[in-house]
Short mmCIF file of C-alpha atoms and ligand atoms in Angstrom, two decimals:
data_model
loop_
_atom_site.label_atom_id
_atom_site.label_comp_id
_atom_site.label_asym_id
_atom_site.label_seq_id
_atom_site.Cartn_x
_atom_site.Cartn_y
_atom_site.Cartn_z
CA MET A 1 0.05 0.53 0.25
CA SER A 2 1.69 3.53 -0.84
CA ASP A 3 2.20 5.57 1.59
CA LYS A 4 1.57 8.46 0.13
CA PRO A 5 -1.67 9.32 -1.15
CA SER A 6 -2.02 10.40 -4.86
CA LYS A 7 -5.99 11.39 -4.26
CA THR A 8 -7.66 12.65 -1.77
CA TYR A 9 -12.18 13.29 -1.24
CA THR A 10 -13.56 16.51 0.36
CA LEU A 11 -15.62 15.67 3.40
CA THR A 12 -17.64 19.37 3.29
CA ASN A 13 -19.81 20.20 6.78
CA ASN A 14 -22.83 21.86 5.21
CA GLU A 15 -23.27 23.97 8.23
CA THR A 16 -20.44 25.21 9.67
CA GLY A 17 -18.36 24.89 5.73
CA GLU A 18 -15.47 23.34 6.97
CA THR A 19 -13.89 21.18 4.63
CA TYR A 20 -11.37 17.65 5.75
CA GLU A 21 -9.03 16.30 3.48
CA LEU A 22 -9.67 12.64 3.03
CA PRO A 23 -6.44 10.58 1.87
CA VAL A 24 -7.43 8.19 -0.17
CA LEU A 25 -5.32 4.95 -0.88
CA SER A 26 -3.91 1.78 -3.08
CA GLY A 27 -3.33 -1.25 -3.05
CA THR A 28 -1.74 -3.74 -5.35
CA THR A 29 -5.81 -4.38 -7.03
CA GLY A 30 -9.06 -3.86 -6.58
CA PRO A 31 -10.97 -0.29 -5.44
CA ASP A 32 -9.20 2.27 -3.64
CA VAL A 33 -9.80 2.99 -0.03
CA ILE A 34 -10.58 6.67 1.36
CA ASP A 35 -8.51 7.07 5.31
CA ILE A 36 -11.03 7.95 7.80
CA ARG A 37 -8.37 7.27 11.02
CA LYS A 38 -8.20 10.82 11.76
CA LEU A 39 -11.46 11.34 10.58
CA TYR A 40 -13.46 11.34 14.07
CA ALA A 41 -10.26 13.68 15.95
CA GLN A 42 -10.87 16.12 12.94
CA ALA A 43 -14.57 16.98 12.59
CA ASP A 44 -15.89 14.81 15.72
CA VAL A 45 -18.29 12.39 13.08
CA PHE A 46 -18.48 8.80 12.83
CA THR A 47 -18.83 6.99 9.95
CA TYR A 48 -21.74 4.34 9.91
CA ASP A 49 -21.87 0.77 8.41
CA PRO A 50 -23.18 -1.89 9.96
CA GLY A 51 -22.27 -4.83 8.56
CA PHE A 52 -19.22 -3.37 6.99
CA THR A 53 -20.62 -3.44 3.48
CA SER A 54 -18.53 -0.23 2.34
CA THR A 55 -15.79 -0.64 4.41
CA ALA A 56 -12.05 -1.60 4.53
CA SER A 57 -11.72 -3.37 7.55
CA CYS A 58 -7.47 -3.90 7.40
CA ASP A 59 -4.63 -4.80 4.52
CA SER A 60 -4.08 -7.67 3.68
CA GLU A 61 -1.25 -9.15 1.02
CA ILE A 62 -3.28 -12.70 1.18
CA THR A 63 -6.20 -12.81 -0.79
CA TYR A 64 -8.29 -11.01 -3.70
CA ILE A 65 -11.42 -11.38 -4.24
CA ASP A 66 -13.47 -8.90 -7.75
CA GLY A 67 -16.93 -10.05 -6.84
CA ASP A 68 -17.90 -8.38 -10.26
CA LYS A 69 -15.89 -10.44 -12.11
CA GLY A 70 -15.92 -13.77 -10.28
CA VAL A 71 -12.19 -13.66 -9.60
CA LEU A 72 -10.64 -15.28 -6.66
CA LEU A 73 -6.55 -15.30 -5.96
CA HIS A 74 -4.37 -16.74 -3.17
CA GLY A 75 -1.51 -14.92 -3.49
CA GLY A 76 -1.90 -13.40 -6.72
CA TYR A 77 -2.53 -17.60 -8.19
CA PRO A 78 -6.22 -18.09 -9.31
CA ILE A 79 -8.47 -20.30 -7.46
CA GLU A 80 -8.47 -22.40 -10.45
CA GLN A 81 -4.87 -22.76 -11.22
CA LEU A 82 -4.11 -23.72 -7.73
CA ALA A 83 -7.53 -26.01 -8.23
CA GLU A 84 -6.05 -27.58 -11.01
CA ASN A 85 -2.22 -27.74 -10.37
CA SER A 86 -2.12 -27.58 -6.73
CA ASP A 87 -2.52 -29.52 -3.22
CA PHE A 88 -4.10 -28.50 -0.07
CA MET A 89 -0.85 -28.47 1.38
CA GLU A 90 0.66 -26.36 -1.60
CA VAL A 91 -1.86 -23.70 -0.69
CA CYS A 92 -1.25 -23.88 2.71
CA TYR A 93 2.59 -22.67 2.19
CA LEU A 94 1.08 -20.16 0.52
CA LEU A 95 -1.24 -18.64 2.89
CA LEU A 96 1.35 -18.50 5.00
CA ASN A 97 4.69 -17.40 3.98
CA GLY A 98 3.48 -15.75 0.66
CA GLU A 99 5.29 -17.52 -1.96
CA LEU A 100 5.21 -21.30 -3.33
CA PRO A 101 6.68 -23.71 -1.96
CA THR A 102 9.91 -24.90 -3.53
CA LYS A 103 10.66 -28.84 -3.37
CA ASP A 104 11.98 -28.98 -0.52
CA GLN A 105 10.28 -26.31 1.41
CA LYS A 106 7.04 -28.10 0.28
CA ASP A 107 8.49 -31.71 1.91
CA GLU A 108 9.89 -30.30 4.25
CA PHE A 109 6.30 -28.00 5.66
CA VAL A 110 4.25 -31.24 4.62
CA ASP A 111 6.62 -33.22 7.17
CA ILE A 112 6.07 -30.64 9.75
CA ILE A 113 2.13 -30.58 9.09
CA THR A 114 2.40 -34.31 8.77
CA HIS A 115 4.22 -34.85 12.76
CA HIS A 116 2.10 -32.76 15.04
CA THR A 117 -1.25 -34.17 14.03
CA MET A 118 -1.89 -35.98 17.32
CA ILE A 119 -3.56 -34.11 19.65
CA HIS A 120 -2.55 -34.45 23.79
CA ASP A 121 -4.55 -37.38 24.59
CA GLN A 122 -5.89 -36.15 27.82
CA MET A 123 -7.73 -34.38 25.12
CA GLN A 124 -9.85 -37.19 24.76
CA PHE A 125 -12.04 -36.33 27.85
CA LEU A 126 -12.86 -33.67 27.05
CA PHE A 127 -14.62 -35.50 23.61
CA ARG A 128 -16.21 -37.68 25.98
CA GLY A 129 -17.53 -35.18 28.03
CA PHE A 130 -19.77 -34.03 25.74
CA ARG A 131 -23.35 -35.58 25.43
CA ARG A 132 -23.01 -38.21 22.60
CA ASP A 133 -25.26 -36.29 20.29
CA ALA A 134 -23.92 -32.56 20.36
CA HIS A 135 -23.37 -31.11 17.08
CA PRO A 136 -19.25 -31.73 15.93
CA MET A 137 -19.55 -27.26 15.39
CA ALA A 138 -20.74 -27.30 19.56
CA ILE A 139 -18.13 -29.99 20.21
CA MET A 140 -15.68 -27.89 17.86
CA VAL A 141 -15.77 -24.75 19.36
CA GLY A 142 -14.98 -26.50 22.62
CA VAL A 143 -12.15 -28.12 22.37
CA VAL A 144 -10.41 -25.93 20.20
CA GLY A 145 -10.48 -23.16 22.53
CA ALA A 146 -9.34 -26.22 24.91
CA LEU A 147 -6.02 -25.76 22.71
CA SER A 148 -5.08 -22.87 24.53
CA ALA A 149 -5.12 -24.09 27.60
CA PHE A 150 -3.28 -27.53 26.74
CA TYR A 151 -0.46 -25.93 24.19
CA HIS A 152 -0.56 -22.52 26.47
CA ASP A 153 3.27 -22.89 26.98
CA GLN A 154 3.52 -22.44 23.26
CA THR A 155 2.01 -19.32 22.22
CA ASP A 156 4.33 -16.82 23.08
CA ILE A 157 2.67 -14.44 20.17
CA SER A 158 5.38 -11.97 20.79
CA ASP A 159 7.45 -14.48 18.81
CA PRO A 160 7.74 -14.83 15.42
CA GLU A 161 8.89 -18.69 15.49
CA ARG A 162 5.76 -19.04 18.48
CA ARG A 163 3.27 -17.88 15.82
CA MET A 164 4.75 -19.58 13.68
CA ILE A 165 4.37 -23.42 15.52
CA ALA A 166 0.75 -22.70 16.46
CA ALA A 167 -0.15 -21.73 12.86
CA ARG A 168 0.95 -25.47 11.71
CA GLN A 169 -0.08 -27.33 15.22
CA MET A 170 -3.43 -25.88 14.16
CA ILE A 171 -3.40 -26.70 10.62
CA ALA A 172 -2.27 -29.94 11.57
CA LYS A 173 -4.45 -31.20 15.10
CA MET A 174 -7.45 -29.95 13.34
CA PRO A 175 -8.53 -32.69 11.16
CA THR A 176 -7.85 -35.04 14.20
CA ILE A 177 -9.64 -32.47 16.56
CA ALA A 178 -12.39 -32.58 13.15
CA ALA A 179 -12.58 -36.59 13.37
CA TRP A 180 -12.79 -36.99 16.62
CA ALA A 181 -16.51 -35.36 17.27
CA TYR A 182 -17.95 -37.14 14.57
CA LYS A 183 -16.59 -40.56 16.03
CA TYR A 184 -17.65 -39.58 19.13
CA SER A 185 -20.75 -38.50 18.04
CA LYS A 186 -21.14 -42.26 16.04
CA GLY A 187 -19.79 -44.50 19.30
CA GLN A 188 -16.69 -45.48 17.86
CA PRO A 189 -12.97 -45.26 19.01
CA PHE A 190 -11.20 -42.84 17.53
CA VAL A 191 -8.78 -43.39 14.95
CA TYR A 192 -4.96 -41.99 15.45
CA PRO A 193 -3.29 -40.30 12.49
CA LYS A 194 -1.12 -42.67 9.93
CA ASN A 195 1.71 -40.66 8.80
CA ASP A 196 2.35 -42.84 5.30
CA LEU A 197 -1.20 -40.52 4.46
CA SER A 198 -1.86 -37.20 2.65
CA PHE A 199 -3.01 -34.64 4.85
CA SER A 200 -6.67 -35.66 2.76
CA ALA A 201 -6.21 -39.58 3.05
CA ASN A 202 -5.45 -39.10 6.84
CA PHE A 203 -8.05 -37.21 7.40
CA LEU A 204 -10.53 -39.43 5.95
CA GLN A 205 -9.13 -42.84 7.31
CA MET A 206 -9.55 -40.90 10.77
CA MET A 207 -13.64 -39.96 10.29
CA PHE A 208 -14.00 -43.31 8.53
CA ALA A 209 -11.66 -46.48 9.55
CA VAL A 210 -12.85 -48.79 12.36
CA PRO A 211 -10.20 -51.28 14.25
CA CYS A 212 -11.98 -54.46 13.05
CA GLU A 213 -10.71 -54.00 9.85
CA GLU A 214 -8.33 -52.26 7.11
CA TYR A 215 -9.67 -48.79 5.31
CA VAL A 216 -8.22 -48.13 1.76
CA VAL A 217 -8.35 -44.35 1.09
CA ASN A 218 -10.20 -44.08 -2.45
CA PRO A 219 -8.58 -42.11 -4.50
CA VAL A 220 -11.73 -40.01 -5.72
CA LEU A 221 -12.46 -39.17 -2.43
CA GLU A 222 -9.29 -38.12 -1.63
CA LYS A 223 -8.89 -35.80 -4.69
CA ALA A 224 -11.96 -34.31 -4.71
CA MET A 225 -11.43 -34.13 -0.83
CA ASP A 226 -8.19 -32.01 -1.54
CA LEU A 227 -10.03 -29.72 -3.98
CA ILE A 228 -12.57 -28.80 -0.84
CA PHE A 229 -10.26 -28.31 1.12
CA ILE A 230 -8.61 -26.24 -1.56
CA LEU A 231 -11.86 -24.24 -2.61
CA HIS A 232 -12.66 -23.36 1.15
CA ALA A 233 -8.55 -22.38 2.47
CA ASP A 234 -9.24 -18.80 2.62
CA HIS A 235 -11.44 -16.05 1.45
CA GLU A 236 -10.91 -12.81 2.79
CA GLN A 237 -12.24 -10.65 5.70
CA ASN A 238 -15.28 -12.61 5.16
CA ALA A 239 -17.83 -12.88 9.34
CA SER A 240 -15.46 -15.80 10.85
CA THR A 241 -11.78 -14.48 9.58
CA SER A 242 -12.52 -10.57 10.88
CA THR A 243 -14.23 -12.36 14.22
CA VAL A 244 -10.68 -14.06 14.33
CA ARG A 245 -8.63 -10.98 13.80
CA ILE A 246 -11.29 -8.94 15.92
CA SER A 247 -10.35 -11.72 19.08
CA GLY A 248 -6.64 -11.56 18.12
CA SER A 249 -6.85 -8.04 18.51
CA SER A 250 -6.72 -7.60 21.77
CA GLY A 251 -3.36 -9.72 21.62
CA ALA A 252 -5.86 -13.65 22.97
CA ASN A 253 -4.83 -16.51 22.63
CA PRO A 254 -4.27 -17.89 18.35
CA PHE A 255 -6.62 -21.16 19.68
CA ALA A 256 -9.19 -19.34 21.42
CA CYS A 257 -9.56 -16.85 18.47
CA ILE A 258 -9.77 -19.79 15.92
CA SER A 259 -12.01 -20.73 18.41
CA ALA A 260 -14.56 -17.79 18.03
CA GLY A 261 -14.03 -17.93 14.56
CA ILE A 262 -15.40 -21.52 14.41
CA ALA A 263 -18.59 -20.17 16.32
CA CYS A 264 -18.69 -17.61 13.61
CA LEU A 265 -18.45 -20.20 10.85
CA TRP A 266 -21.62 -22.07 12.64
CA GLY A 267 -24.41 -19.23 11.27
CA PRO A 268 -26.22 -21.08 8.06
CA ALA A 269 -25.34 -17.38 6.57
CA HIS A 270 -21.97 -18.32 6.74
CA GLY A 271 -20.11 -21.81 6.52
CA GLY A 272 -23.85 -23.06 8.15
CA ALA A 273 -25.09 -22.96 4.52
CA ASN A 274 -23.80 -26.39 3.22
CA GLU A 275 -25.87 -28.04 5.57
CA ALA A 276 -28.91 -26.13 5.33
CA VAL A 277 -28.44 -26.42 1.24
CA LEU A 278 -29.43 -30.14 1.71
CA LYS A 279 -31.72 -29.86 4.34
CA MET A 280 -33.30 -27.54 1.93
CA LEU A 281 -33.61 -30.17 -0.81
CA ASP A 282 -34.88 -32.88 1.56
CA GLU A 283 -37.80 -30.48 2.21
CA ILE A 284 -37.98 -29.24 -1.85
CA GLY A 285 -38.54 -33.26 -1.89
CA ASP A 286 -38.68 -32.77 -5.96
CA VAL A 287 -38.18 -30.85 -9.28
CA SER A 288 -41.94 -30.45 -9.39
CA ARG A 289 -41.71 -28.81 -6.19
CA VAL A 290 -39.20 -26.35 -7.19
CA ASP A 291 -41.20 -23.13 -8.31
CA GLU A 292 -42.87 -23.03 -5.57
CA PHE A 293 -40.07 -22.76 -3.18
CA ILE A 294 -39.02 -19.89 -6.14
CA ALA A 295 -42.09 -18.22 -4.91
CA ARG A 296 -41.87 -18.92 -1.16
CA ALA A 297 -37.87 -17.73 -1.97
CA LYS A 298 -39.06 -14.14 -3.86
CA ASP A 299 -41.46 -13.58 -1.11
CA LYS A 300 -40.81 -10.47 1.35
CA ASP A 301 -43.62 -12.39 4.27
CA ASP A 302 -41.75 -16.33 4.55
CA PRO A 303 -38.46 -15.90 5.73
CA PHE A 304 -37.59 -18.72 3.76
CA ARG A 305 -34.04 -18.04 1.58
CA LEU A 306 -33.02 -20.19 -1.25
CA MET A 307 -29.61 -21.48 1.14
CA GLY A 308 -26.84 -22.04 -1.53
CA PHE A 309 -27.91 -19.01 -3.01
CA GLY A 310 -26.29 -15.06 -3.12
CA HIS A 311 -23.08 -13.90 -1.32
CA ARG A 312 -21.88 -10.41 -0.15
CA VAL A 313 -19.32 -9.80 -2.30
CA TYR A 314 -20.32 -12.07 -5.52
CA LYS A 315 -21.99 -10.29 -7.97
CA ASN A 316 -21.53 -12.17 -11.27
CA PHE A 317 -20.71 -16.13 -10.05
CA ASP A 318 -18.50 -17.98 -7.26
CA PRO A 319 -15.51 -19.46 -8.91
CA ARG A 320 -15.47 -21.96 -6.08
CA ALA A 321 -19.01 -22.67 -6.68
CA LYS A 322 -18.46 -23.66 -10.27
CA LEU A 323 -15.15 -25.91 -9.55
CA LEU A 324 -17.42 -27.59 -7.23
CA ALA A 325 -19.86 -28.17 -9.67
CA LYS A 326 -17.64 -29.46 -11.95
CA ALA A 327 -16.78 -31.89 -9.29
CA ALA A 328 -19.54 -33.06 -7.93
CA HIS A 329 -20.61 -34.68 -11.61
CA GLU A 330 -16.98 -35.63 -11.97
CA VAL A 331 -17.24 -37.63 -7.78
CA LEU A 332 -20.58 -38.85 -8.63
CA ALA A 333 -19.64 -40.03 -11.42
CA ASP A 334 -16.08 -42.24 -10.41
CA LEU A 335 -18.40 -43.24 -7.69
CA GLY A 336 -21.48 -44.48 -9.32
CA VAL A 337 -23.44 -42.98 -7.16
CA ASN A 338 -26.93 -41.95 -8.92
CA ASN A 339 -28.10 -38.77 -6.53
CA PRO A 340 -31.72 -37.92 -7.07
CA GLN A 341 -30.74 -34.10 -4.69
CA LEU A 342 -27.56 -33.40 -7.71
CA GLU A 343 -30.49 -33.26 -10.20
CA LEU A 344 -32.47 -30.92 -8.16
CA ALA A 345 -29.81 -28.84 -7.23
CA MET A 346 -29.88 -28.92 -10.95
CA ALA A 347 -32.92 -27.76 -11.81
CA LEU A 348 -32.79 -24.89 -9.12
CA GLU A 349 -29.79 -23.57 -9.83
CA LYS A 350 -31.22 -23.47 -13.93
CA ILE A 351 -34.52 -22.05 -13.05
CA ALA A 352 -33.21 -19.87 -10.70
CA LEU A 353 -30.29 -18.40 -12.81
CA GLU A 354 -33.20 -17.50 -15.18
CA ASP A 355 -36.25 -16.17 -12.81
CA GLU A 356 -36.16 -11.78 -12.66
CA TYR A 357 -35.74 -11.49 -8.94
CA PHE A 358 -32.30 -13.13 -8.60
CA VAL A 359 -30.74 -12.07 -12.34
CA ALA A 360 -32.52 -8.70 -10.79
CA ARG A 361 -30.72 -8.98 -7.52
CA LYS A 362 -27.18 -10.59 -8.79
CA LEU A 363 -27.85 -13.46 -6.52
CA TYR A 364 -25.99 -16.54 -8.13
CA PRO A 365 -24.77 -20.32 -6.35
CA ASN A 366 -22.43 -19.86 -4.32
CA VAL A 367 -19.55 -22.60 -3.05
CA ASP A 368 -22.20 -23.92 -0.13
CA PHE A 369 -24.46 -24.53 -3.15
CA TYR A 370 -22.61 -28.29 -4.26
CA SER A 371 -20.03 -28.82 -1.85
CA GLY A 372 -22.61 -30.05 0.54
CA ILE A 373 -24.03 -32.71 -2.27
CA ILE A 374 -20.66 -33.67 -3.32
CA LEU A 375 -20.08 -34.29 0.33
CA LYS A 376 -22.99 -36.61 0.74
CA ALA A 377 -21.74 -38.23 -1.87
CA MET A 378 -18.65 -39.26 -0.11
CA GLY A 379 -20.26 -40.75 3.54
CA PHE A 380 -20.31 -37.01 5.23
CA PRO A 381 -23.43 -36.72 7.06
CA THR A 382 -24.86 -33.62 7.08
CA SER A 383 -23.86 -32.44 10.40
CA MET A 384 -20.06 -32.62 9.75
CA PHE A 385 -20.54 -30.38 6.52
CA THR A 386 -19.69 -26.70 8.72
CA VAL A 387 -16.94 -28.57 10.40
CA LEU A 388 -15.49 -29.73 7.36
CA PHE A 389 -15.23 -26.37 5.95
CA ALA A 390 -13.74 -25.41 9.21
CA VAL A 391 -10.86 -27.49 8.81
CA ALA A 392 -10.11 -26.18 5.85
CA ARG A 393 -10.34 -22.59 6.79
CA THR A 394 -8.09 -22.92 9.58
CA VAL A 395 -5.47 -22.19 7.35
CA GLY A 396 -7.20 -18.70 6.19
CA TRP A 397 -7.72 -17.86 9.37
CA ILE A 398 -4.60 -18.22 10.88
CA SER A 399 -2.48 -17.08 8.49
CA GLN A 400 -4.95 -13.84 8.34
CA TRP A 401 -4.27 -13.48 12.34
CA LYS A 402 0.22 -13.88 11.61
CA GLU A 403 -0.69 -11.62 9.04
CA MET A 404 -2.98 -8.58 11.81
CA ILE A 405 0.02 -9.05 14.09
CA GLU A 406 2.71 -8.99 13.01
CA ASP A 407 0.78 -5.57 11.20
CA PRO A 408 2.81 -2.36 12.99
CA VAL A 409 0.28 -1.15 13.07
CA HIS A 410 -2.35 -2.65 14.71
CA LYS A 411 -4.70 -1.84 17.12
CA ILE A 412 -7.06 -3.01 18.77
CA SER A 413 -10.43 -3.95 17.32
CA ARG A 414 -12.64 -1.60 18.38
CA PRO A 415 -15.82 0.23 16.59
CA ARG A 416 -17.50 2.78 17.56
CA GLN A 417 -21.56 3.39 16.94
CA LEU A 418 -24.88 5.83 16.47
CA TYR A 419 -26.02 6.23 19.76
CA LEU A 420 -30.24 5.32 19.41
CA GLY A 421 -31.13 4.56 23.51
CA SER A 422 -32.48 7.14 26.22
CA THR A 423 -30.62 10.25 27.02
CA PRO A 424 -29.53 10.93 30.54
CA ARG A 425 -31.88 10.72 33.22
CA ASP A 426 -32.93 10.33 36.98
CA PHE A 427 -32.69 6.34 38.13
CA VAL A 428 -36.02 5.52 40.01
CA GLU A 429 -36.30 3.91 43.04
CA ILE A 430 -38.50 0.60 42.24
CA ASP A 431 -41.64 0.89 43.41
CA LYS A 432 -41.92 4.58 41.82
CA ARG A 433 -41.49 2.89 38.70
N1 CMC B 501 -32.80 -16.16 -1.38
C1 CMC B 501 -33.50 -14.86 -1.36
N2 CMC B 501 -33.35 -13.81 -1.65
C2 CMC B 501 -32.12 -13.51 -1.63
C3 CMC B 501 -31.12 -14.31 -0.97
C4 CMC B 501 -31.77 -15.95 -1.05
N3 CMC B 501 -30.58 -16.68 -0.64
N4 CMC B 501 -30.01 -13.98 -0.24
C5 CMC B 501 -30.07 -12.29 -0.58
N5 CMC B 501 -31.42 -12.25 -1.37
C6 CMC B 501 -32.31 -11.25 -1.16
C7 CMC B 501 -32.27 -10.48 -0.72
O1 CMC B 501 -34.05 -10.36 0.18
C8 CMC B 501 -32.16 -9.56 -1.13
O2 CMC B 501 -32.65 -8.33 -1.34
P1 CMC B 501 -33.84 -7.12 -0.92
O3 CMC B 501 -33.01 -6.13 -1.82
O4 CMC B 501 -35.14 -7.80 -2.24
O5 CMC B 501 -34.36 -7.03 0.41
C9 CMC B 501 -31.11 -8.98 -1.62
O6 CMC B 501 -31.38 -10.18 -2.62
C10 CMC B 501 -29.82 -8.31 -0.98
O7 CMC B 501 -29.61 -9.22 0.07
P2 CMC B 501 -29.00 -9.18 1.73
O8 CMC B 501 -29.83 -10.08 2.65
O9 CMC B 501 -29.19 -7.75 1.38
O10 CMC B 501 -26.99 -9.59 0.75
P3 CMC B 501 -25.96 -9.99 2.43
O11 CMC B 501 -24.68 -9.44 1.35
O12 CMC B 501 -26.44 -8.65 3.45
O13 CMC B 501 -26.21 -10.97 2.07
C11 CMC B 501 -25.99 -13.67 2.14
C12 CMC B 501 -25.57 -12.22 1.44
C13 CMC B 501 -24.64 -15.00 2.09
C14 CMC B 501 -25.75 -13.21 3.74
C15 CMC B 501 -27.15 -14.04 1.82
O14 CMC B 501 -27.91 -13.56 0.06
C16 CMC B 501 -28.12 -15.63 1.83
O15 CMC B 501 -28.93 -14.94 3.41
N6 CMC B 501 -27.32 -16.47 1.20
C17 CMC B 501 -28.16 -17.58 2.26
C18 CMC B 501 -27.08 -18.34 2.71
C19 CMC B 501 -26.07 -18.47 2.32
O16 CMC B 501 -26.44 -19.71 0.98
N7 CMC B 501 -25.20 -17.81 2.55
C20 CMC B 501 -23.42 -18.28 2.22
C21 CMC B 501 -22.84 -17.65 1.81
S1 CMC B 501 -21.34 -18.01 0.98
C22 CMC B 501 -20.55 -18.93 1.93
C23 CMC B 501 -19.94 -18.33 2.92
O17 CMC B 501 -19.38 -16.85 3.73
O18 CMC B 501 -20.19 -18.90 4.59
#
């Protein structure tokens, strides 16, 4: 970011006639930003932007999205090229370090991640404390937060080496925690990681292996898993990432910050949408009922929304949804699964894409629209969909957290408000109210 603004905006107070020069900062690409950091001190006004629709909360070098063109770049590399040519471990390295690894760097990184996948064995008692029918996202919030107790000594966030160790630990341990959350809900024994497997294959075996028989990882599923992890790895300042950054801005423990991000991701407007899509497809049931549900989605008196449609940033198409739609067909064909839900999803997509309501509002299928269909075909229960999103997004969260801590001008995040409550008034005794 250039420190010397070439452009300014002038803000005029129409009552007093006073003017304020607001510098404009330019990134390497994307819209300029008006720097309002000194506005309150100079003009005694705040800006008002609930939901941050026009606010850049930070500067970042990690991920770039052009919502109008459907572009997603990590470190400058288009998501399509990463999905085609790379793997999740490389993408993790890229997000954490800003560059793709050389062969040696990749081998070293994979080795480190592989050798940190076990979690402290005492943590299994935490799992056992949850109700058997607990939602795995509830378990994730609790257990990931508890990492801050188990690995407390290792999280001196002022030490760059320690920050990187915490980041790698988080990436490595998340699949184990996620798989154990599932195993616990199934009443099956926890399966330990295996170091001769890839990140994605290892996750599948921890999810689906049982001690009484040999589990052989299906390479089609391994590839699909890796693609799903790549496509969910980071998405700039989305709600959960902003939550992680805000939590971390106070100097909080990184594991606790990631737990806060998981809590935010859980909501149906964010990562919980993939679970909601499948529930919606179940509810629709048949192509003949698509029109009825489209009408409900358009009815302002009905709270129903088409889950998996719309995005705060993408107003053209979500490139991740395109890649996943293609992968869904390939995976289902490979597995020989004839999935009526995929047919239904395609019919719904076609009708919605041609409907004036959706066209006018630029509502396109998002990443969650197709991910649930693939995950279901791969054998994942619906309740695990958002957990998988969390496993993948961990690298994004921790990379963004690291970037924030390493930013020399970072401050505690503390927004202000437009107060609409009572003005000062005198306390009234309880018997006189
Ligand atoms: N179905 C029907 N109408 C919709 C939908 C939808 N899925 N999404 C937005 N709209 C309408 C909305 O009613 C509003 O209409 P009007 O202008 O007439 O009032 C207009 O489109 C703009 O919607 P908004 O709620 O102001 O947009 P937003 O940017 O605040 O919300 C969103 C974005 C993703 C929360 C929203 O599109 C949504 O709720 N989608 C369904 C849930 C979903 O799929 N979430 C996953 C998002 S992508 C992955 C992730 O982030 O985890």
